[in-house]
Amino acid sequence: MRHDVLSTAMVVITVCLISTLCVATSIQAQSQPAIQWVETSQLPKGQGFAARFVADRNIASHEDVLFADDFETGELGAKWDDISNRAHALAYVPPSGDLSLLGERSLQVSAKLNENTGGGFTKWFASTDRLFIRFYTKFDANCDYVHHFCTLRANKSLQGKERWSGFGGAGLLPDGDERFSTAIEPWGNWGKWQPPGRWNFYSYWHTMKPSPDGKYWGNGFRPEEQPKIERGHWICVEFMLQHNTPGEEDGEQAYWIDGELRGHWRGFNWRTNPSLLANAFTLESYVTDRWTQQTHNTVFFDNVVIAKQYIGPSGAPK
């Protein structure tokens, strides 16, 4: 997949050297204090407020919702601010599986080697101190590894060029007043795990650790053990980001799969400026030919919600 600095243990981060050999070294992603796995988390799990909204219908009316799209109405990407759709990679299609849960349309992203790299949507939004982002996804039965997935980015503002400050910069150390990001994505452990892999955070911020090559590739966070991602099934994915107080290492992130809290980490120094906020979410599936061998790689998305509190899985018909 990518150059990666990994956190596979509960309270340490494991660095995997980008070479033919992987050497595990116990380090800290930051100095005082180290980023820590929260062993006994008080975060909610299971059902959230979405349980009251069958298939997310009218969920945008909830007071804590900042953005919602179930893809049921409108032209392609009508509710989003930016569309990446090279070679017609995106389409609305009827969802296979439980139609009563996901409605009548889902977003299909078709990444085809030598034709396109996939695509997706980006939404800028007015942020808040603690953010929750939830979406449904399904990997086609033949989907290989993906290179980029769904990313939350902090930009200097929502206006002009400043709203792009959190984009790009791969391999470079972010400035604490310019950008940080975290992505929830499948990771294949250098081809050791069956595609598409297992869930993982891939995070950039100004006090992150460098890779052994001296560059700054995303630091990875995931539990030591978790199930592989099953292809051909709809999965409810949710993640949370807590902004830090500038000057303090009190930022957090966590993720849930089908309402199960898989991992919660605290101790992040995401930013140095209080005006730098996580305010852009990119929903995408992007592939490269470095690890992806399958020619056609299809991923589906549905029922996207951004909110101020835990969302949980969509409400099922009674």
PDB file of C-alpha atoms in Angstrom:
ATOM      1  CA  MET A   1       0.000   0.000   0.000  1.00  0.00           C
ATOM      2  CA  ARG A   2       1.810   3.169   1.236  1.00  0.00           C
ATOM      3  CA  HIS A   3       4.820   4.094   3.333  1.00  0.00           C
ATOM      4  CA  ASP A   4       3.350   3.720   6.807  1.00  0.00           C
ATOM      5  CA  VAL A   5       4.360   4.243  10.432  1.00  0.00           C
ATOM      6  CA  LEU A   6       2.157   1.836  12.319  1.00  0.00           C
ATOM      7  CA  SER A   7       0.587   1.599  15.760  1.00  0.00           C
ATOM      8  CA  THR A   8      -0.308  -2.019  16.268  1.00  0.00           C
ATOM      9  CA  ALA A   9       0.155  -2.381  20.012  1.00  0.00           C
ATOM     10  CA  MET A  10      -2.127  -0.946  22.636  1.00  0.00           C
ATOM     11  CA  VAL A  11       0.153   1.792  23.935  1.00  0.00           C
ATOM     12  CA  VAL A  12       3.100   1.778  21.526  1.00  0.00           C
ATOM     13  CA  ILE A  13       3.509   2.463  17.872  1.00  0.00           C
ATOM     14  CA  THR A  14       5.233  -0.105  15.705  1.00  0.00           C
ATOM     15  CA  VAL A  15       7.380   1.187  12.901  1.00  0.00           C
ATOM     16  CA  CYS A  16       7.535  -1.030   9.830  1.00  0.00           C
ATOM     17  CA  LEU A  17      10.628  -0.292   7.724  1.00  0.00           C
ATOM     18  CA  ILE A  18       9.948   0.269   4.042  1.00  0.00           C
ATOM     19  CA  SER A  19      12.184  -2.483   2.710  1.00  0.00           C
ATOM     20  CA  THR A  20      12.177  -6.197   2.190  1.00  0.00           C
ATOM     21  CA  LEU A  21      12.396  -6.653   5.962  1.00  0.00           C
ATOM     22  CA  CYS A  22      10.083  -5.269   8.639  1.00  0.00           C
ATOM     23  CA  VAL A  23      11.684  -4.323  11.951  1.00  0.00           C
ATOM     24  CA  ALA A  24       9.397  -3.565  14.911  1.00  0.00           C
ATOM     25  CA  THR A  25      10.628  -0.811  17.204  1.00  0.00           C
ATOM     26  CA  SER A  26       8.794   0.541  20.247  1.00  0.00           C
ATOM     27  CA  ILE A  27       8.598   4.313  19.933  1.00  0.00           C
ATOM     28  CA  GLN A  28       6.280   7.122  20.833  1.00  0.00           C
ATOM     29  CA  ALA A  29       4.385   9.071  18.183  1.00  0.00           C
ATOM     30  CA  GLN A  30       4.849  12.151  20.355  1.00  0.00           C
ATOM     31  CA  SER A  31       6.957  12.974  23.368  1.00  0.00           C
ATOM     32  CA  GLN A  32       5.154  13.981  26.567  1.00  0.00           C
ATOM     33  CA  PRO A  33       2.758  12.232  26.845  1.00  0.00           C
ATOM     34  CA  ALA A  34       2.737   9.307  24.406  1.00  0.00           C
ATOM     35  CA  ILE A  35      -0.361   8.668  22.360  1.00  0.00           C
ATOM     36  CA  GLN A  36      -2.220   5.987  24.249  1.00  0.00           C
ATOM     37  CA  TRP A  37      -4.737   3.309  23.443  1.00  0.00           C
ATOM     38  CA  VAL A  38      -7.740   3.849  25.728  1.00  0.00           C
ATOM     39  CA  GLU A  39      -8.212   0.418  27.259  1.00  0.00           C
ATOM     40  CA  THR A  40     -11.453   1.241  29.071  1.00  0.00           C
ATOM     41  CA  SER A  41     -13.196   3.732  26.808  1.00  0.00           C
ATOM     42  CA  GLN A  42     -16.285   5.633  27.883  1.00  0.00           C
ATOM     43  CA  LEU A  43     -17.300   6.345  24.302  1.00  0.00           C
ATOM     44  CA  PRO A  44     -20.768   5.092  23.267  1.00  0.00           C
ATOM     45  CA  LYS A  45     -21.255   2.033  21.106  1.00  0.00           C
ATOM     46  CA  GLY A  46     -24.072   0.052  19.564  1.00  0.00           C
ATOM     47  CA  GLN A  47     -27.146   2.120  18.747  1.00  0.00           C
ATOM     48  CA  GLY A  48     -26.875   5.895  18.476  1.00  0.00           C
ATOM     49  CA  PHE A  49     -29.395   8.542  17.455  1.00  0.00           C
ATOM     50  CA  ALA A  50     -29.551   7.118  13.892  1.00  0.00           C
ATOM     51  CA  ALA A  51     -31.537   4.175  15.260  1.00  0.00           C
ATOM     52  CA  ARG A  52     -34.568   6.488  15.350  1.00  0.00           C
ATOM     53  CA  PHE A  53     -34.350   7.128  11.596  1.00  0.00           C
ATOM     54  CA  VAL A  54     -35.243   4.162   9.398  1.00  0.00           C
ATOM     55  CA  ALA A  55     -32.681   3.996   6.565  1.00  0.00           C
ATOM     56  CA  ASP A  56     -31.572   7.509   7.654  1.00  0.00           C
ATOM     57  CA  ARG A  57     -34.738   9.087   6.269  1.00  0.00           C
ATOM     58  CA  ASN A  58     -34.999  12.669   7.602  1.00  0.00           C
ATOM     59  CA  ILE A  59     -31.859  12.249   9.703  1.00  0.00           C
ATOM     60  CA  ALA A  60     -30.660  15.679   8.524  1.00  0.00           C
ATOM     61  CA  SER A  61     -33.386  17.164  10.722  1.00  0.00           C
ATOM     62  CA  HIS A  62     -31.559  16.055  13.880  1.00  0.00           C
ATOM     63  CA  GLU A  63     -30.067  19.031  15.709  1.00  0.00           C
ATOM     64  CA  ASP A  64     -26.598  17.506  15.862  1.00  0.00           C
ATOM     65  CA  VAL A  65     -26.293  16.610  12.172  1.00  0.00           C
ATOM     66  CA  LEU A  66     -23.925  18.815  10.159  1.00  0.00           C
ATOM     67  CA  PHE A  67     -24.332  16.994   6.840  1.00  0.00           C
ATOM     68  CA  ALA A  68     -26.157  13.936   5.513  1.00  0.00           C
ATOM     69  CA  ASP A  69     -26.540  12.265   2.131  1.00  0.00           C
ATOM     70  CA  ASP A  70     -28.313   8.974   1.464  1.00  0.00           C
ATOM     71  CA  PHE A  71     -27.907   9.415  -2.340  1.00  0.00           C
ATOM     72  CA  GLU A  72     -31.652   8.944  -2.861  1.00  0.00           C
ATOM     73  CA  THR A  73     -32.280  12.187  -4.777  1.00  0.00           C
ATOM     74  CA  GLY A  74     -30.462  14.677  -6.990  1.00  0.00           C
ATOM     75  CA  GLU A  75     -27.793  14.555  -9.653  1.00  0.00           C
ATOM     76  CA  LEU A  76     -24.440  12.892  -9.064  1.00  0.00           C
ATOM     77  CA  GLY A  77     -22.740  14.630  -6.131  1.00  0.00           C
ATOM     78  CA  ALA A  78     -25.439  17.293  -5.832  1.00  0.00           C
ATOM     79  CA  LYS A  79     -24.948  17.737  -2.061  1.00  0.00           C
ATOM     80  CA  TRP A  80     -21.149  17.711  -2.234  1.00  0.00           C
ATOM     81  CA  ASP A  81     -18.698  20.499  -3.087  1.00  0.00           C
ATOM     82  CA  ASP A  82     -16.106  18.708  -5.213  1.00  0.00           C
ATOM     83  CA  ILE A  83     -16.375  15.656  -7.463  1.00  0.00           C
ATOM     84  CA  SER A  84     -13.519  13.462  -8.727  1.00  0.00           C
ATOM     85  CA  ASN A  85     -14.987  11.428 -11.580  1.00  0.00           C
ATOM     86  CA  ARG A  86     -12.325  10.614 -14.148  1.00  0.00           C
ATOM     87  CA  ALA A  87     -13.432   8.176 -16.853  1.00  0.00           C
ATOM     88  CA  HIS A  88     -16.904   7.986 -15.309  1.00  0.00           C
ATOM     89  CA  ALA A  89     -15.744   6.145 -12.188  1.00  0.00           C
ATOM     90  CA  LEU A  90     -18.833   7.234 -10.218  1.00  0.00           C
ATOM     91  CA  ALA A  91     -22.450   6.212 -10.614  1.00  0.00           C
ATOM     92  CA  TYR A  92     -25.631   5.888  -8.589  1.00  0.00           C
ATOM     93  CA  VAL A  93     -26.876   2.302  -8.652  1.00  0.00           C
ATOM     94  CA  PRO A  94     -29.526   0.240  -6.842  1.00  0.00           C
ATOM     95  CA  PRO A  95     -27.895  -1.247  -3.742  1.00  0.00           C
ATOM     96  CA  SER A  96     -27.644  -5.002  -3.640  1.00  0.00           C
ATOM     97  CA  GLY A  97     -28.620  -6.602  -0.369  1.00  0.00           C
ATOM     98  CA  ASP A  98     -31.038  -5.080   2.140  1.00  0.00           C
ATOM     99  CA  LEU A  99     -32.951  -2.464   0.115  1.00  0.00           C
ATOM    100  CA  SER A 100     -35.105  -1.525   3.111  1.00  0.00           C
ATOM    101  CA  LEU A 101     -32.020  -0.409   5.045  1.00  0.00           C
ATOM    102  CA  LEU A 102     -30.189   1.510   2.334  1.00  0.00           C
ATOM    103  CA  GLY A 103     -32.980   2.821   0.137  1.00  0.00           C
ATOM    104  CA  GLU A 104     -33.026   2.685  -3.646  1.00  0.00           C
ATOM    105  CA  ARG A 105     -29.662   4.214  -4.623  1.00  0.00           C
ATOM    106  CA  SER A 106     -26.047   3.849  -3.519  1.00  0.00           C
ATOM    107  CA  LEU A 107     -22.817   5.369  -4.810  1.00  0.00           C
ATOM    108  CA  GLN A 108     -20.677   3.002  -6.856  1.00  0.00           C
ATOM    109  CA  VAL A 109     -16.970   3.780  -7.333  1.00  0.00           C
ATOM    110  CA  SER A 110     -15.341   1.751 -10.116  1.00  0.00           C
ATOM    111  CA  ALA A 111     -11.556   1.955 -10.163  1.00  0.00           C
ATOM    112  CA  LYS A 112     -10.059   0.430 -13.299  1.00  0.00           C
ATOM    113  CA  LEU A 113      -6.320   0.030 -13.711  1.00  0.00           C
ATOM    114  CA  ASN A 114      -4.931   1.768 -16.814  1.00  0.00           C
ATOM    115  CA  GLU A 115      -8.203   3.703 -17.151  1.00  0.00           C
ATOM    116  CA  ASN A 116      -8.789   5.574 -13.886  1.00  0.00           C
ATOM    117  CA  THR A 117      -7.747   5.413 -10.238  1.00  0.00           C
ATOM    118  CA  GLY A 118     -11.263   5.595  -8.807  1.00  0.00           C
ATOM    119  CA  GLY A 119     -12.877   8.743  -7.487  1.00  0.00           C
ATOM    120  CA  GLY A 120     -15.236  10.254  -4.947  1.00  0.00           C
ATOM    121  CA  PHE A 121     -16.771  13.348  -3.373  1.00  0.00           C
ATOM    122  CA  THR A 122     -15.521  16.039  -0.975  1.00  0.00           C
ATOM    123  CA  LYS A 123     -17.664  18.114   1.388  1.00  0.00           C
ATOM    124  CA  TRP A 124     -16.498  21.189   3.313  1.00  0.00           C
ATOM    125  CA  PHE A 125     -18.548  21.950   6.427  1.00  0.00           C
ATOM    126  CA  ALA A 126     -18.677  24.129   9.538  1.00  0.00           C
ATOM    127  CA  SER A 127     -16.758  22.101  12.104  1.00  0.00           C
ATOM    128  CA  THR A 128     -17.134  21.520  15.828  1.00  0.00           C
ATOM    129  CA  ASP A 129     -14.912  20.475  18.739  1.00  0.00           C
ATOM    130  CA  ARG A 130     -15.781  16.764  18.421  1.00  0.00           C
ATOM    131  CA  LEU A 131     -16.816  15.224  15.099  1.00  0.00           C
ATOM    132  CA  PHE A 132     -18.401  11.903  14.199  1.00  0.00           C
ATOM    133  CA  ILE A 133     -18.516  10.647  10.604  1.00  0.00           C
ATOM    134  CA  ARG A 134     -20.480   7.552   9.649  1.00  0.00           C
ATOM    135  CA  PHE A 135     -21.021   5.841   6.303  1.00  0.00           C
ATOM    136  CA  TYR A 136     -21.874   2.441   4.895  1.00  0.00           C
ATOM    137  CA  THR A 137     -19.520   0.713   2.486  1.00  0.00           C
ATOM    138  CA  LYS A 138     -19.271  -2.581   0.613  1.00  0.00           C
ATOM    139  CA  PHE A 139     -16.269  -4.012  -1.227  1.00  0.00           C
ATOM    140  CA  ASP A 140     -17.107  -6.023  -4.316  1.00  0.00           C
ATOM    141  CA  ALA A 141     -16.289  -9.728  -4.080  1.00  0.00           C
ATOM    142  CA  ASN A 142     -13.288  -9.232  -6.412  1.00  0.00           C
ATOM    143  CA  CYS A 143     -12.059  -5.903  -4.986  1.00  0.00           C
ATOM    144  CA  ASP A 144      -8.309  -5.796  -4.409  1.00  0.00           C
ATOM    145  CA  TYR A 145      -6.311  -3.500  -2.094  1.00  0.00           C
ATOM    146  CA  VAL A 146      -7.129   0.225  -2.138  1.00  0.00           C
ATOM    147  CA  HIS A 147      -4.569   3.003  -1.761  1.00  0.00           C
ATOM    148  CA  HIS A 148      -6.699   5.862  -0.390  1.00  0.00           C
ATOM    149  CA  PHE A 149     -10.094   5.688   1.251  1.00  0.00           C
ATOM    150  CA  CYS A 150     -12.140   8.129   3.374  1.00  0.00           C
ATOM    151  CA  THR A 151     -10.282  11.135   4.803  1.00  0.00           C
ATOM    152  CA  LEU A 152     -11.090  13.955   7.225  1.00  0.00           C
ATOM    153  CA  ARG A 153      -8.880  17.007   6.680  1.00  0.00           C
ATOM    154  CA  ALA A 154      -8.266  20.227   8.607  1.00  0.00           C
ATOM    155  CA  ASN A 155      -7.988  23.365   6.448  1.00  0.00           C
ATOM    156  CA  LYS A 156      -7.145  26.924   7.461  1.00  0.00           C
ATOM    157  CA  SER A 157     -10.633  28.130   6.541  1.00  0.00           C
ATOM    158  CA  LEU A 158     -13.624  27.405   4.319  1.00  0.00           C
ATOM    159  CA  GLN A 159     -12.756  30.227   1.913  1.00  0.00           C
ATOM    160  CA  GLY A 160     -10.650  30.462  -1.237  1.00  0.00           C
ATOM    161  CA  LYS A 161      -7.243  28.815  -1.338  1.00  0.00           C
ATOM    162  CA  GLU A 162      -7.218  28.320   2.422  1.00  0.00           C
ATOM    163  CA  ARG A 163      -9.847  25.616   2.176  1.00  0.00           C
ATOM    164  CA  TRP A 164      -7.291  23.499   0.278  1.00  0.00           C
ATOM    165  CA  SER A 165      -4.480  23.830   2.860  1.00  0.00           C
ATOM    166  CA  GLY A 166      -5.183  20.334   4.201  1.00  0.00           C
ATOM    167  CA  PHE A 167      -4.866  18.616   0.822  1.00  0.00           C
ATOM    168  CA  GLY A 168      -1.644  17.188  -0.572  1.00  0.00           C
ATOM    169  CA  GLY A 169       1.649  17.184   1.308  1.00  0.00           C
ATOM    170  CA  ALA A 170       2.268  13.420   1.258  1.00  0.00           C
ATOM    171  CA  GLY A 171       5.701  12.690   2.680  1.00  0.00           C
ATOM    172  CA  LEU A 172       5.996  16.152   4.273  1.00  0.00           C
ATOM    173  CA  LEU A 173       5.636  17.137   7.928  1.00  0.00           C
ATOM    174  CA  PRO A 174       2.486  19.275   8.332  1.00  0.00           C
ATOM    175  CA  ASP A 175       2.607  22.728   9.878  1.00  0.00           C
ATOM    176  CA  GLY A 176       0.541  22.859  13.038  1.00  0.00           C
ATOM    177  CA  ASP A 177      -1.338  25.935  11.880  1.00  0.00           C
ATOM    178  CA  GLU A 178      -1.921  24.728   8.314  1.00  0.00           C
ATOM    179  CA  ARG A 179      -3.153  21.125   8.175  1.00  0.00           C
ATOM    180  CA  PHE A 180      -3.725  17.743   9.753  1.00  0.00           C
ATOM    181  CA  SER A 181      -5.705  14.745   8.559  1.00  0.00           C
ATOM    182  CA  THR A 182      -6.843  11.275   9.453  1.00  0.00           C
ATOM    183  CA  ALA A 183      -8.220   8.588   7.156  1.00  0.00           C
ATOM    184  CA  ILE A 184     -10.173   5.459   8.002  1.00  0.00           C
ATOM    185  CA  GLU A 185      -9.155   2.843   5.495  1.00  0.00           C
ATOM    186  CA  PRO A 186      -8.435  -0.825   4.824  1.00  0.00           C
ATOM    187  CA  TRP A 187      -4.770  -1.774   5.153  1.00  0.00           C
ATOM    188  CA  GLY A 188      -3.258  -4.948   3.725  1.00  0.00           C
ATOM    189  CA  ASN A 189      -0.059  -5.232   5.814  1.00  0.00           C
ATOM    190  CA  TRP A 190       2.156  -5.228   2.736  1.00  0.00           C
ATOM    191  CA  GLY A 191       0.070  -7.916   1.058  1.00  0.00           C
ATOM    192  CA  LYS A 192       0.076 -10.281   4.053  1.00  0.00           C
ATOM    193  CA  TRP A 193      -3.662  -9.945   4.721  1.00  0.00           C
ATOM    194  CA  GLN A 194      -6.366 -10.908   2.265  1.00  0.00           C
ATOM    195  CA  PRO A 195      -7.672  -7.887   0.294  1.00  0.00           C
ATOM    196  CA  PRO A 196      -8.897  -5.408   1.137  1.00  0.00           C
ATOM    197  CA  GLY A 197      -7.221  -5.919   4.555  1.00  0.00           C
ATOM    198  CA  ARG A 198      -8.163  -4.702   8.040  1.00  0.00           C
ATOM    199  CA  TRP A 199      -9.380  -1.318   9.301  1.00  0.00           C
ATOM    200  CA  ASN A 200      -6.753   1.268  10.143  1.00  0.00           C
ATOM    201  CA  PHE A 201      -6.325   4.997  10.836  1.00  0.00           C
ATOM    202  CA  TYR A 202      -3.739   6.729   8.619  1.00  0.00           C
ATOM    203  CA  SER A 203      -2.939  10.092  10.221  1.00  0.00           C
ATOM    204  CA  TYR A 204      -0.820  13.197   9.543  1.00  0.00           C
ATOM    205  CA  TRP A 205      -0.140  15.923  12.118  1.00  0.00           C
ATOM    206  CA  HIS A 206       2.679  18.272  13.064  1.00  0.00           C
ATOM    207  CA  THR A 207       4.271  16.105  15.807  1.00  0.00           C
ATOM    208  CA  MET A 208       4.013  12.788  13.972  1.00  0.00           C
ATOM    209  CA  LYS A 209       7.000  10.452  13.672  1.00  0.00           C
ATOM    210  CA  PRO A 210       8.958  10.239  10.410  1.00  0.00           C
ATOM    211  CA  SER A 211       9.438   7.089   8.361  1.00  0.00           C
ATOM    212  CA  PRO A 212      12.888   5.452   8.316  1.00  0.00           C
ATOM    213  CA  ASP A 213      13.430   7.061   4.900  1.00  0.00           C
ATOM    214  CA  GLY A 214      13.304  10.480   6.588  1.00  0.00           C
ATOM    215  CA  LYS A 215       9.971  11.439   5.026  1.00  0.00           C
ATOM    216  CA  TYR A 216       6.632  11.809   6.755  1.00  0.00           C
ATOM    217  CA  TRP A 217       4.154   9.169   5.712  1.00  0.00           C
ATOM    218  CA  GLY A 218       0.978   8.690   7.686  1.00  0.00           C
ATOM    219  CA  ASN A 219       1.229   7.117  11.134  1.00  0.00           C
ATOM    220  CA  GLY A 220      -1.104   4.128  11.459  1.00  0.00           C
ATOM    221  CA  PHE A 221      -3.383   3.214  14.371  1.00  0.00           C
ATOM    222  CA  ARG A 222      -5.401   0.055  14.807  1.00  0.00           C
ATOM    223  CA  PRO A 223      -6.008  -2.595  17.479  1.00  0.00           C
ATOM    224  CA  GLU A 224      -3.517  -5.410  17.768  1.00  0.00           C
ATOM    225  CA  GLU A 225      -6.126  -7.934  16.659  1.00  0.00           C
ATOM    226  CA  GLN A 226      -9.325  -7.493  14.663  1.00  0.00           C
ATOM    227  CA  PRO A 227     -11.226  -9.439  11.982  1.00  0.00           C
ATOM    228  CA  LYS A 228     -10.403  -9.065   8.325  1.00  0.00           C
ATOM    229  CA  ILE A 229     -12.757  -6.982   6.194  1.00  0.00           C
ATOM    230  CA  GLU A 230     -15.298  -9.226   4.510  1.00  0.00           C
ATOM    231  CA  ARG A 231     -16.009  -8.455   0.876  1.00  0.00           C
ATOM    232  CA  GLY A 232     -19.537  -8.594  -0.509  1.00  0.00           C
ATOM    233  CA  HIS A 233     -21.228  -7.334   2.681  1.00  0.00           C
ATOM    234  CA  TRP A 234     -22.419  -3.872   3.739  1.00  0.00           C
ATOM    235  CA  ILE A 235     -20.374  -2.479   6.653  1.00  0.00           C
ATOM    236  CA  CYS A 236     -21.281   0.454   8.903  1.00  0.00           C
ATOM    237  CA  VAL A 237     -18.109   2.489   9.484  1.00  0.00           C
ATOM    238  CA  GLU A 238     -17.933   5.383  11.947  1.00  0.00           C
ATOM    239  CA  PHE A 239     -15.026   7.407  13.289  1.00  0.00           C
ATOM    240  CA  MET A 240     -14.550  10.279  15.723  1.00  0.00           C
ATOM    241  CA  LEU A 241     -12.024  13.090  15.991  1.00  0.00           C
ATOM    242  CA  GLN A 242     -11.600  15.291  19.055  1.00  0.00           C
ATOM    243  CA  HIS A 243      -9.662  18.509  18.411  1.00  0.00           C
ATOM    244  CA  ASN A 244      -6.873  19.227  20.862  1.00  0.00           C
ATOM    245  CA  THR A 245      -6.546  22.436  22.836  1.00  0.00           C
ATOM    246  CA  PRO A 246      -3.659  24.293  21.134  1.00  0.00           C
ATOM    247  CA  GLY A 247      -0.565  23.762  23.244  1.00  0.00           C
ATOM    248  CA  GLU A 248      -2.024  20.611  24.803  1.00  0.00           C
ATOM    249  CA  GLU A 249      -1.901  16.935  23.817  1.00  0.00           C
ATOM    250  CA  ASP A 250      -5.553  16.223  24.523  1.00  0.00           C
ATOM    251  CA  GLY A 251      -6.778  15.318  21.035  1.00  0.00           C
ATOM    252  CA  GLU A 252      -8.409  11.943  20.345  1.00  0.00           C
ATOM    253  CA  GLN A 253      -9.620   9.637  17.604  1.00  0.00           C
ATOM    254  CA  ALA A 254     -11.674   6.435  17.572  1.00  0.00           C
ATOM    255  CA  TYR A 255     -13.514   4.167  15.153  1.00  0.00           C
ATOM    256  CA  TRP A 256     -16.448   1.749  15.163  1.00  0.00           C
ATOM    257  CA  ILE A 257     -17.388  -1.080  12.796  1.00  0.00           C
ATOM    258  CA  ASP A 258     -21.079  -2.048  12.788  1.00  0.00           C
ATOM    259  CA  GLY A 259     -21.492  -0.266  16.112  1.00  0.00           C
ATOM    260  CA  GLU A 260     -18.534  -2.060  17.745  1.00  0.00           C
ATOM    261  CA  LEU A 261     -15.862   0.267  19.134  1.00  0.00           C
ATOM    262  CA  ARG A 262     -12.654  -1.107  17.633  1.00  0.00           C
ATOM    263  CA  GLY A 263     -10.142   1.464  18.852  1.00  0.00           C
ATOM    264  CA  HIS A 264      -9.832   4.710  20.830  1.00  0.00           C
ATOM    265  CA  TRP A 265      -6.603   6.704  21.124  1.00  0.00           C
ATOM    266  CA  ARG A 266      -5.864   9.900  23.044  1.00  0.00           C
ATOM    267  CA  GLY A 267      -2.916  12.246  23.426  1.00  0.00           C
ATOM    268  CA  PHE A 268      -2.855  13.886  19.979  1.00  0.00           C
ATOM    269  CA  ASN A 269      -1.441  17.367  19.442  1.00  0.00           C
ATOM    270  CA  TRP A 270      -3.333  17.840  16.176  1.00  0.00           C
ATOM    271  CA  ARG A 271      -2.862  21.619  15.826  1.00  0.00           C
ATOM    272  CA  THR A 272      -1.215  24.743  17.198  1.00  0.00           C
ATOM    273  CA  ASN A 273      -3.876  27.246  16.102  1.00  0.00           C
ATOM    274  CA  PRO A 274      -7.488  27.181  17.371  1.00  0.00           C
ATOM    275  CA  SER A 275      -8.756  28.337  13.970  1.00  0.00           C
ATOM    276  CA  LEU A 276      -7.444  25.166  12.292  1.00  0.00           C
ATOM    277  CA  LEU A 277     -10.429  22.811  12.230  1.00  0.00           C
ATOM    278  CA  ALA A 278     -11.213  19.473  10.620  1.00  0.00           C
ATOM    279  CA  ASN A 279     -13.668  20.784   8.027  1.00  0.00           C
ATOM    280  CA  ALA A 280     -13.470  18.668   4.850  1.00  0.00           C
ATOM    281  CA  PHE A 281     -14.454  15.045   4.359  1.00  0.00           C
ATOM    282  CA  THR A 282     -13.534  13.070   1.240  1.00  0.00           C
ATOM    283  CA  LEU A 283     -15.497   9.908   0.482  1.00  0.00           C
ATOM    284  CA  GLU A 284     -13.498   7.961  -2.082  1.00  0.00           C
ATOM    285  CA  SER A 285     -11.920   4.734  -3.248  1.00  0.00           C
ATOM    286  CA  TYR A 286      -8.578   5.203  -4.986  1.00  0.00           C
ATOM    287  CA  VAL A 287      -6.226   2.508  -6.286  1.00  0.00           C
ATOM    288  CA  THR A 288      -2.728   2.301  -7.758  1.00  0.00           C
ATOM    289  CA  ASP A 289      -0.960  -0.574  -9.476  1.00  0.00           C
ATOM    290  CA  ARG A 290       1.678  -0.873  -6.747  1.00  0.00           C
ATOM    291  CA  TRP A 291      -0.360  -3.368  -4.728  1.00  0.00           C
ATOM    292  CA  THR A 292      -3.598  -3.640  -6.687  1.00  0.00           C
ATOM    293  CA  GLN A 293      -3.446  -6.406  -9.289  1.00  0.00           C
ATOM    294  CA  GLN A 294      -7.156  -6.833  -9.993  1.00  0.00           C
ATOM    295  CA  THR A 295      -8.120  -4.783 -13.084  1.00  0.00           C
ATOM    296  CA  HIS A 296     -11.602  -3.790 -11.887  1.00  0.00           C
ATOM    297  CA  ASN A 297     -12.064  -2.729  -8.246  1.00  0.00           C
ATOM    298  CA  THR A 298     -15.560  -1.679  -7.193  1.00  0.00           C
ATOM    299  CA  VAL A 299     -16.575  -0.176  -3.850  1.00  0.00           C
ATOM    300  CA  PHE A 300     -20.049   1.024  -2.822  1.00  0.00           C
ATOM    301  CA  PHE A 301     -21.021   3.778  -0.358  1.00  0.00           C
ATOM    302  CA  ASP A 302     -24.295   4.849   1.209  1.00  0.00           C
ATOM    303  CA  ASN A 303     -25.916   6.766   4.093  1.00  0.00           C
ATOM    304  CA  VAL A 304     -23.204   9.317   4.937  1.00  0.00           C
ATOM    305  CA  VAL A 305     -23.693  11.404   8.099  1.00  0.00           C
ATOM    306  CA  ILE A 306     -21.449  13.999   9.793  1.00  0.00           C
ATOM    307  CA  ALA A 307     -22.559  14.952  13.303  1.00  0.00           C
ATOM    308  CA  LYS A 308     -21.606  16.376  16.699  1.00  0.00           C
ATOM    309  CA  GLN A 309     -22.363  13.147  18.585  1.00  0.00           C
ATOM    310  CA  TYR A 310     -22.192   9.392  18.098  1.00  0.00           C
ATOM    311  CA  ILE A 311     -24.431   8.373  15.189  1.00  0.00           C
ATOM    312  CA  GLY A 312     -24.524   4.572  15.144  1.00  0.00           C
ATOM    313  CA  PRO A 313     -26.046   2.282  12.500  1.00  0.00           C
ATOM    314  CA  SER A 314     -29.133   3.321  10.524  1.00  0.00           C
ATOM    315  CA  GLY A 315     -32.503   2.428  11.947  1.00  0.00           C
ATOM    316  CA  ALA A 316     -33.957  -0.811  10.568  1.00  0.00           C
ATOM    317  CA  PRO A 317     -37.617  -1.202   9.607  1.00  0.00           C
ATOM    318  CA  LYS A 318     -39.774  -2.423  12.495  1.00  0.00           C
TER     319      LYS A 318
END
